[in-house]
PDB file of C-alpha atoms and ligand atoms in Angstrom:
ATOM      1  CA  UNK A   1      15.335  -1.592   8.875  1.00 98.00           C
ATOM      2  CA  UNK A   2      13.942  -2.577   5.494  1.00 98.00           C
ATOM      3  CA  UNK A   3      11.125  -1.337   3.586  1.00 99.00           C
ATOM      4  CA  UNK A   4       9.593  -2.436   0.329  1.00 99.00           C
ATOM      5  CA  UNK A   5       6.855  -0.737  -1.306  1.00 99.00           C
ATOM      6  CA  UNK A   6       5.721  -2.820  -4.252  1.00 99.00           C
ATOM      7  CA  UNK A   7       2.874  -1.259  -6.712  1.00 99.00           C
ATOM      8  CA  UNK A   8       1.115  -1.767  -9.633  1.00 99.00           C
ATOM      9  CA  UNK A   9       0.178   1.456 -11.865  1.00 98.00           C
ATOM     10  CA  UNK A  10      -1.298   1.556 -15.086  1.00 98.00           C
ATOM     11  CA  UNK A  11      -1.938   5.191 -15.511  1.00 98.00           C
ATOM     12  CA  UNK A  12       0.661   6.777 -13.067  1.00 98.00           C
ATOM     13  CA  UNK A  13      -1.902   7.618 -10.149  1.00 98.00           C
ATOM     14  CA  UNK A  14      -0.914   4.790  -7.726  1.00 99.00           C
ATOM     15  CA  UNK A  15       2.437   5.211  -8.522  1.00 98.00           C
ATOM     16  CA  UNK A  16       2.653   8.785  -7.470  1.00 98.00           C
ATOM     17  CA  UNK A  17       0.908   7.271  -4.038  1.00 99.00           C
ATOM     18  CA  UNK A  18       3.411   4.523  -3.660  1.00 99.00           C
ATOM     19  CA  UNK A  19       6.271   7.455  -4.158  1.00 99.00           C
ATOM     20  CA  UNK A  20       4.531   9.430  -1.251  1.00 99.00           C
ATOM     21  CA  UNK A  21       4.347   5.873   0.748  1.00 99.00           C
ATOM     22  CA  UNK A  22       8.178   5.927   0.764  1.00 99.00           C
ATOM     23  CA  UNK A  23       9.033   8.989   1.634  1.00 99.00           C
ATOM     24  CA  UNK A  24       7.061   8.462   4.607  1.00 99.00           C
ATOM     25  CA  UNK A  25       8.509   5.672   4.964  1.00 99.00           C
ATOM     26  CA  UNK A  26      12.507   7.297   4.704  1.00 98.00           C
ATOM     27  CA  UNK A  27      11.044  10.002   7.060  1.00 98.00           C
ATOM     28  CA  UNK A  28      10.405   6.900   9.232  1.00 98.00           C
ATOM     29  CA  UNK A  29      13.967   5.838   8.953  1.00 98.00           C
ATOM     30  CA  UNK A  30      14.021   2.885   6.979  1.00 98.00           C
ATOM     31  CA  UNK A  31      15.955   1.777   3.901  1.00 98.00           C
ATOM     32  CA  UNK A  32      13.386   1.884   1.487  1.00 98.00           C
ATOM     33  CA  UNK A  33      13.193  -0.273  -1.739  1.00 98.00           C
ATOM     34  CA  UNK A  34      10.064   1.069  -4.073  1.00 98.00           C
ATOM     35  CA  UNK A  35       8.849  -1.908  -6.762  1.00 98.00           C
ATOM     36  CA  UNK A  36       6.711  -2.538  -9.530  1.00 99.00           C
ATOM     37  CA  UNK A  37       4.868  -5.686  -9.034  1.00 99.00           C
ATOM     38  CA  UNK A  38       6.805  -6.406 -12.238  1.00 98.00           C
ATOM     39  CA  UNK A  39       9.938  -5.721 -10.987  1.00 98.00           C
ATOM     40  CA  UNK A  40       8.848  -7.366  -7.664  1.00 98.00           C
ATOM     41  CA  UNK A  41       8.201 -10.885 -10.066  1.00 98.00           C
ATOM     42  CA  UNK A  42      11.693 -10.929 -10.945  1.00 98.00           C
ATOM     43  CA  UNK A  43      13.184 -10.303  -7.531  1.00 98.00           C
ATOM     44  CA  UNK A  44      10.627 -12.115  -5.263  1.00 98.00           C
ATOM     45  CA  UNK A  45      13.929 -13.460  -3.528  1.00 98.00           C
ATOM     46  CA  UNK A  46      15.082  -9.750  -2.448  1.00 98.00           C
ATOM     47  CA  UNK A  47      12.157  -9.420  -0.594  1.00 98.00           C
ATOM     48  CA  UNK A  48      12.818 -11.881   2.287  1.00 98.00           C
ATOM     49  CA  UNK A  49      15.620  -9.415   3.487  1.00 98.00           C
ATOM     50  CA  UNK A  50      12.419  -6.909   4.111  1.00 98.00           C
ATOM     51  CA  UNK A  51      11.045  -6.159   7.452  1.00 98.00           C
ATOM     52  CA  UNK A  52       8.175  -4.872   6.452  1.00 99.00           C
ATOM     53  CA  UNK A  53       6.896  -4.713   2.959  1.00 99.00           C
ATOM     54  CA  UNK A  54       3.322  -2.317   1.895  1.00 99.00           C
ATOM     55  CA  UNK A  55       1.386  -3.256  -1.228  1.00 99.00           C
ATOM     56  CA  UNK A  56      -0.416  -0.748  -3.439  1.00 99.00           C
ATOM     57  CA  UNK A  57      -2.845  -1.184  -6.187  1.00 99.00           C
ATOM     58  CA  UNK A  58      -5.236   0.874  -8.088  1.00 99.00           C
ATOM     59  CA  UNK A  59      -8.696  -0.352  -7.777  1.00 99.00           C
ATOM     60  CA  UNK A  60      -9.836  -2.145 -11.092  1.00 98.00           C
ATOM     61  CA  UNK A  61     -13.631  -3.301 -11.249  1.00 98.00           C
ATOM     62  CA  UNK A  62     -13.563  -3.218  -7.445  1.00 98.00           C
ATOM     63  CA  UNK A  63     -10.762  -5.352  -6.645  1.00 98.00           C
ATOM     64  CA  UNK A  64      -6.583  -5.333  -6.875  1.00 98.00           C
ATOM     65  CA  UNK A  65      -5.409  -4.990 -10.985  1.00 99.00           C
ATOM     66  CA  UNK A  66      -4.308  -8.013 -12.503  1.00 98.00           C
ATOM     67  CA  UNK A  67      -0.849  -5.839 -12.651  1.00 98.00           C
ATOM     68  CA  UNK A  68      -0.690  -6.232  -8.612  1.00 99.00           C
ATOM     69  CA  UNK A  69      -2.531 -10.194  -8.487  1.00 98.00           C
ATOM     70  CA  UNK A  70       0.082 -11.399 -11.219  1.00 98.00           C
ATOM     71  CA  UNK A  71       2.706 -10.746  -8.001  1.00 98.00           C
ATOM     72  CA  UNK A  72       0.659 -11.710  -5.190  1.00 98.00           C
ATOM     73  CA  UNK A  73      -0.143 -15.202  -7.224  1.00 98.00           C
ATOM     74  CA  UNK A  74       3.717 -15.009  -8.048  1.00 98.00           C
ATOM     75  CA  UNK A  75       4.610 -14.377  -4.392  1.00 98.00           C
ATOM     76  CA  UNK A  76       2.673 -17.437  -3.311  1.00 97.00           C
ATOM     77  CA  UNK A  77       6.094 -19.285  -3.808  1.00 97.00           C
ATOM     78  CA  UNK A  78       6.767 -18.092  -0.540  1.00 98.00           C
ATOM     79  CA  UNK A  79       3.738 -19.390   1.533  1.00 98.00           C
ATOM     80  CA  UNK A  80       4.708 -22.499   1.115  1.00 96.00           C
ATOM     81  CA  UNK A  81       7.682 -21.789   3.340  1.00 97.00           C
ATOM     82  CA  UNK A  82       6.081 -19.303   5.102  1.00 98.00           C
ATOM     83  CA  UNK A  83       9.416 -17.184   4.101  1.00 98.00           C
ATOM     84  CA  UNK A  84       7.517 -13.692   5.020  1.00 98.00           C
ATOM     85  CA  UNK A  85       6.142 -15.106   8.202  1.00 98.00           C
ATOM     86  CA  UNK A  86       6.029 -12.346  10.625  1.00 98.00           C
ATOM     87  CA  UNK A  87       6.644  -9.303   8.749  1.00 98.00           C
ATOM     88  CA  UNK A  88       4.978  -6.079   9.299  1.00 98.00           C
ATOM     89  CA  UNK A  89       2.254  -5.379   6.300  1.00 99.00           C
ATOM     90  CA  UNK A  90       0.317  -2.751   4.824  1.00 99.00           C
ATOM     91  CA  UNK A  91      -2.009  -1.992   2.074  1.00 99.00           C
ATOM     92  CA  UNK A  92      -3.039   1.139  -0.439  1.00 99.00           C
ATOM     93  CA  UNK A  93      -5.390   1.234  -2.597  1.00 99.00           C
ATOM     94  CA  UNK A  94      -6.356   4.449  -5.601  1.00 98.00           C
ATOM     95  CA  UNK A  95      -9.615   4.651  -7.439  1.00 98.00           C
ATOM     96  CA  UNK A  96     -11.852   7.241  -9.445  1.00 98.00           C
ATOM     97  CA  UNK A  97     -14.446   7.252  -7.321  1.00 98.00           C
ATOM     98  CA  UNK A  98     -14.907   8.419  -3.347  1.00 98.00           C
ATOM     99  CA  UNK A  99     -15.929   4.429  -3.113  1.00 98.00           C
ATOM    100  CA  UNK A 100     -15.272   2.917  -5.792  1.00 98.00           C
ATOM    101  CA  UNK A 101     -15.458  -0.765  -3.809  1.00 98.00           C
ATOM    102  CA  UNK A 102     -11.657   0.231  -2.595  1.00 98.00           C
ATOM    103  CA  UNK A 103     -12.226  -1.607   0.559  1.00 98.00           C
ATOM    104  CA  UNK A 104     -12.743  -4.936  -1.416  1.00 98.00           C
ATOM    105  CA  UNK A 105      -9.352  -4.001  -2.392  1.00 99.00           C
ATOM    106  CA  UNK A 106      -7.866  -3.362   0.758  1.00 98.00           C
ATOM    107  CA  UNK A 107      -9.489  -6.633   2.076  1.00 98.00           C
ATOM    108  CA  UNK A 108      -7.748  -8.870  -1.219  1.00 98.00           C
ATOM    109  CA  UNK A 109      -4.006  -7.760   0.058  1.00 99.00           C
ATOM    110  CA  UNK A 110      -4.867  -7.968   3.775  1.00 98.00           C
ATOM    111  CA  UNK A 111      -6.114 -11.900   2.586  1.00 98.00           C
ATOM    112  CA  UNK A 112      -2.682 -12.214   1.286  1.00 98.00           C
ATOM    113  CA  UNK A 113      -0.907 -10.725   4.126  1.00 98.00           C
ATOM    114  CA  UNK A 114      -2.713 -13.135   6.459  1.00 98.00           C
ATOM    115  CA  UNK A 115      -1.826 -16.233   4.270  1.00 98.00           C
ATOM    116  CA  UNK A 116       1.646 -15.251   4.765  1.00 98.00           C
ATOM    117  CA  UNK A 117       1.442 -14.723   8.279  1.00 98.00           C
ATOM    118  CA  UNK A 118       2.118 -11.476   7.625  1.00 98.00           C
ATOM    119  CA  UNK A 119       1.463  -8.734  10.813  1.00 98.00           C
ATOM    120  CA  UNK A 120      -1.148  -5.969   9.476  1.00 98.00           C
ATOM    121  CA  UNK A 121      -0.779  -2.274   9.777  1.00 98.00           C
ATOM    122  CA  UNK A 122      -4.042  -0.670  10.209  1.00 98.00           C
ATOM    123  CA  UNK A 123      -3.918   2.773   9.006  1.00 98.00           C
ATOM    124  CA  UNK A 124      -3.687   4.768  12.500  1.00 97.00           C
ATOM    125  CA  UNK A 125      -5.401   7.861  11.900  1.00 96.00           C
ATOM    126  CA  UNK A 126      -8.945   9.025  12.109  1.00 98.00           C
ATOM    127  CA  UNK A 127     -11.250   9.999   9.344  1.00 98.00           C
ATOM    128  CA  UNK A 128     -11.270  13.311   7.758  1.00 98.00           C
ATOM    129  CA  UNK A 129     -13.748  15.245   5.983  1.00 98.00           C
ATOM    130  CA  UNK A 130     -16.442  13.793   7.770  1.00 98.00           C
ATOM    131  CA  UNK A 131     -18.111  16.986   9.795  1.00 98.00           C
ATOM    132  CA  UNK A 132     -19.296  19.890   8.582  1.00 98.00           C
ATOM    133  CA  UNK A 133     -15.830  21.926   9.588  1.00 97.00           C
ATOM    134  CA  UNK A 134     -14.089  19.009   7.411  1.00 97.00           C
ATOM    135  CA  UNK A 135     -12.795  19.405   3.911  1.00 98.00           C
ATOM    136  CA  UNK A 136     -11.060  17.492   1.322  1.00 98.00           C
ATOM    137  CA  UNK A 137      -7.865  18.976   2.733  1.00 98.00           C
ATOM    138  CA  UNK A 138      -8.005  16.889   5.856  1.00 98.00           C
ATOM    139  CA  UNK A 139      -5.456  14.057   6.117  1.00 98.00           C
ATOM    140  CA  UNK A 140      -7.352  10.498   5.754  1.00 98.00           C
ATOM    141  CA  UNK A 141     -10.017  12.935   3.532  1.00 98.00           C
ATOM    142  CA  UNK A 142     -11.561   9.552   2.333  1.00 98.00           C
ATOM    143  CA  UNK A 143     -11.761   8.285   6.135  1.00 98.00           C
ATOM    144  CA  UNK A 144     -10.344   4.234   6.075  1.00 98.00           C
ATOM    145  CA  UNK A 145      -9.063   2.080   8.946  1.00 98.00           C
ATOM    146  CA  UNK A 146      -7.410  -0.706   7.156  1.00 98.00           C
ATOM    147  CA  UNK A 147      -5.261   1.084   5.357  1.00 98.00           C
ATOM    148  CA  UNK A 148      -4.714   4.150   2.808  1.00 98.00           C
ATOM    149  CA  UNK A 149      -7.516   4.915   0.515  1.00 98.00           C
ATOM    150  CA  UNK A 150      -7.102   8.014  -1.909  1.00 99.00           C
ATOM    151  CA  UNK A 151      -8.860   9.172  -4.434  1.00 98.00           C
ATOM    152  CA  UNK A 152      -8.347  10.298  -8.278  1.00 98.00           C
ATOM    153  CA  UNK A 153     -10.926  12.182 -10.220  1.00 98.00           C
ATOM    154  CA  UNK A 154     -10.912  10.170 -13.521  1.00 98.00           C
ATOM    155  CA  UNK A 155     -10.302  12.967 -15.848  1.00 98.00           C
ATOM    156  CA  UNK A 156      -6.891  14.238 -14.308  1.00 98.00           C
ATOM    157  CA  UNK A 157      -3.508  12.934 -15.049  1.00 98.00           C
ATOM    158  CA  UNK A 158      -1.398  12.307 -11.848  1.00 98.00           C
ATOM    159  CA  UNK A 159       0.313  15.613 -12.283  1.00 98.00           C
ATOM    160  CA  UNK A 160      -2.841  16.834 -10.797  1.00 98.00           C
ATOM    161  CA  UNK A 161      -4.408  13.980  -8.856  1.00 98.00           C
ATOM    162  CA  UNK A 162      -4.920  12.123  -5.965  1.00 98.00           C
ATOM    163  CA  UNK A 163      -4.742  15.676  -3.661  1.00 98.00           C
ATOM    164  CA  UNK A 164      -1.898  16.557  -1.710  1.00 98.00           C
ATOM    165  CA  UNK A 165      -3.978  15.407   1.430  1.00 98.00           C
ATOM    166  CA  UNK A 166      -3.796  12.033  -0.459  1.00 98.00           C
ATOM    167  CA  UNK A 167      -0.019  12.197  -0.059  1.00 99.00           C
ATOM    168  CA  UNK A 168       0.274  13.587   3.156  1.00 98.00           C
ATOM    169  CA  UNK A 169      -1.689  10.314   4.325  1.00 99.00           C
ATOM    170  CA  UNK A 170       0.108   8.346   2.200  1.00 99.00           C
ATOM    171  CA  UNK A 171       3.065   9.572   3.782  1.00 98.00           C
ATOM    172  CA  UNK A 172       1.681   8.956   7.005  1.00 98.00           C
ATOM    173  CA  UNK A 173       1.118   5.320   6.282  1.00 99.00           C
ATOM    174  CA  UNK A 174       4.883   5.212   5.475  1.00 99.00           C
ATOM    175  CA  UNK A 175       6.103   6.831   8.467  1.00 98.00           C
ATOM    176  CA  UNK A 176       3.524   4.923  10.789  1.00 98.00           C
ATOM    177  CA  UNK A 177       4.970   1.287   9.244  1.00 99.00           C
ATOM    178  CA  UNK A 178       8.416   2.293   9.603  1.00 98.00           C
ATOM    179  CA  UNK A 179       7.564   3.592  13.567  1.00 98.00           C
ATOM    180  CA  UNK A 180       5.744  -0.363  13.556  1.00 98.00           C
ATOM    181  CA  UNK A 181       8.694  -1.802  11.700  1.00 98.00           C
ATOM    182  CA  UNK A 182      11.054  -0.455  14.039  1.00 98.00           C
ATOM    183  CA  UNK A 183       9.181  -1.499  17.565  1.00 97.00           C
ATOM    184  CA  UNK A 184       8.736  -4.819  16.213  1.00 97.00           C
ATOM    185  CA  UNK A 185      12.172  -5.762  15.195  1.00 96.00           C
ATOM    186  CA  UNK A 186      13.716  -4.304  18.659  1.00 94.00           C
ATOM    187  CA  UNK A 187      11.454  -6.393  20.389  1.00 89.00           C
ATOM    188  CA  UNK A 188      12.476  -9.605  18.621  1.00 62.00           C
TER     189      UNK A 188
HETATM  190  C1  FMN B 201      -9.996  -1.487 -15.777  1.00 67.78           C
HETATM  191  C2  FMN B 201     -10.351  -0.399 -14.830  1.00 67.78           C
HETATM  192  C3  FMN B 201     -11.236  -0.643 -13.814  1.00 67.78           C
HETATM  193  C4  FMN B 201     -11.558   0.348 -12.883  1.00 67.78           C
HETATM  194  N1  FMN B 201     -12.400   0.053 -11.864  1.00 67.78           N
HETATM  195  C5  FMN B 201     -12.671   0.998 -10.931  1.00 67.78           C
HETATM  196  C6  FMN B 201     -13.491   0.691  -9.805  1.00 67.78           C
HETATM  197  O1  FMN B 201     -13.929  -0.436  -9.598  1.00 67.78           O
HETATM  198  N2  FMN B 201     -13.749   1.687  -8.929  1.00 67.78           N
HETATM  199  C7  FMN B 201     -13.289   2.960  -9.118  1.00 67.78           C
HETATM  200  O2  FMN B 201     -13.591   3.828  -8.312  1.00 67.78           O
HETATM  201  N3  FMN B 201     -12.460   3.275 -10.133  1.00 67.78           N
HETATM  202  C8  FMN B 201     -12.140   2.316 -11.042  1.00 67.78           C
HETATM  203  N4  FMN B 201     -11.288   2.612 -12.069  1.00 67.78           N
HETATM  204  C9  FMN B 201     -10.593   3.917 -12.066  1.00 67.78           C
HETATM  205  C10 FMN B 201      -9.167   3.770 -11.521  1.00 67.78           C
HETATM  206  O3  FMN B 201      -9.184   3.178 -10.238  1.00 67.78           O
HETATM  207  C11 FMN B 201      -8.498   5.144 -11.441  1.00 67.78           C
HETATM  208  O4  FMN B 201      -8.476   5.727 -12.719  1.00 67.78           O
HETATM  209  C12 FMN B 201      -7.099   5.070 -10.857  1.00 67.78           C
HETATM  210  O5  FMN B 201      -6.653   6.387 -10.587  1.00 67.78           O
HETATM  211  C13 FMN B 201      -6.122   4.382 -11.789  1.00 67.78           C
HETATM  212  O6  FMN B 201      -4.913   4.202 -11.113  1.00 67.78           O
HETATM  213  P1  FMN B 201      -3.522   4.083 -11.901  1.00 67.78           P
HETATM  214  O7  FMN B 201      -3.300   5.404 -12.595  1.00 67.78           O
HETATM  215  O8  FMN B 201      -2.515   3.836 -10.845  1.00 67.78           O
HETATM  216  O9  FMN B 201      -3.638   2.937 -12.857  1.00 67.78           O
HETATM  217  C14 FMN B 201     -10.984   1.636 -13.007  1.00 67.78           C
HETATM  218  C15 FMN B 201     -10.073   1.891 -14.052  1.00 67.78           C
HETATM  219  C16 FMN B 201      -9.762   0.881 -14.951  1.00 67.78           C
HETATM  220  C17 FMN B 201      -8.769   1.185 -16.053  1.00 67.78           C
END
């Protein structure tokens, strides 16, 4: 089973999130391939051998970077074909703010998934931090469906930010796509 992660990161924040998405991933048991949309560009070809592949991208002025669009427009060699047809999807998204218009994000790669006929992973876990025993600790501390949100206060480098709860979810979303991955492809 075959899992790419492919990210963009300007600052190091998203990439520490994509890092945590494949070790969940691994956990999960896939063979796990992590990308920079850059790298991504100049490989689109490796990624038709993927079963599943998750996209990450900081939020930038409430939508995906230009870092993470330059693939997806790059990547729309394959629709034509429909080469990615069928596989498993997911999306993660890091901002400054709790909000910070992330779902927007979310909602941009899910757009692409779906013009791919890709099969979306929703993120499989409820909220956290939303009662009054909750706290920033909780897993999902942000509390999104569609995928992973997390959350990095804008004046700490990614040696200190998102939170480790950030990563623990982020490793859940890796671990849940690989459990997907892996029911899907043994039911083909
Ligand atoms: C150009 C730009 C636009 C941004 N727009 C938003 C935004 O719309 N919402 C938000 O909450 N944070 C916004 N931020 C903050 C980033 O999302 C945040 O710093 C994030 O951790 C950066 O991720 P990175 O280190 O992976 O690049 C913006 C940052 C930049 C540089």
């Amino acid at each position: 089973m075959k899992i790419f992660v492919v990210y963009h990161s300007q600052y190091g924040h998203t990439e520490k999130v994509a890092k945590s998405v494949a070790d969940g991933a691994k956990k999960g048991g896939a063979d796990v391939t992590l990308l920079t949309a850059k790298e991504a560009i100049d490989q689109l070809d490796s990624l038709d051998g993927a079963d599943a592949i998750i996209f990450g991208s900081p939020t930038y002025m409430g939508s995906v970077s230009a870092g993470l669009k330059e693939f997806l427009e790059a990547a729309s060699k394959k629709w034509q074909s429909q080469a990615w047809k069928d596989k498993i999807a997911a999306g993660f998204t890091n901002s400054g703010s709790q909000s910070g218009d992330k779902l927007n994000t979310l909602g941009d790669i899910y757009l692409f998934a779906m013009q791919q006929s890709m099969i979306w992973t929703s993120m499989g876990i409820l909220p956290g931090n939303n009662s009054s025993g909750g706290s920033v600790d909780d897993l999902n501390r942000i509390g999104a469906y569609s995928g992973l949100m997390t959350q990095s206060n804008v004046d700490e480098g990614p040696d200190k930010a998102p939170l480790d709860s950030d990563l623990k979810t982020a490793e859940f979303l890796g671990e849940r796509v690989a459990q997907v991955t892996k029911r899907w492809i043994n039911g083909k």
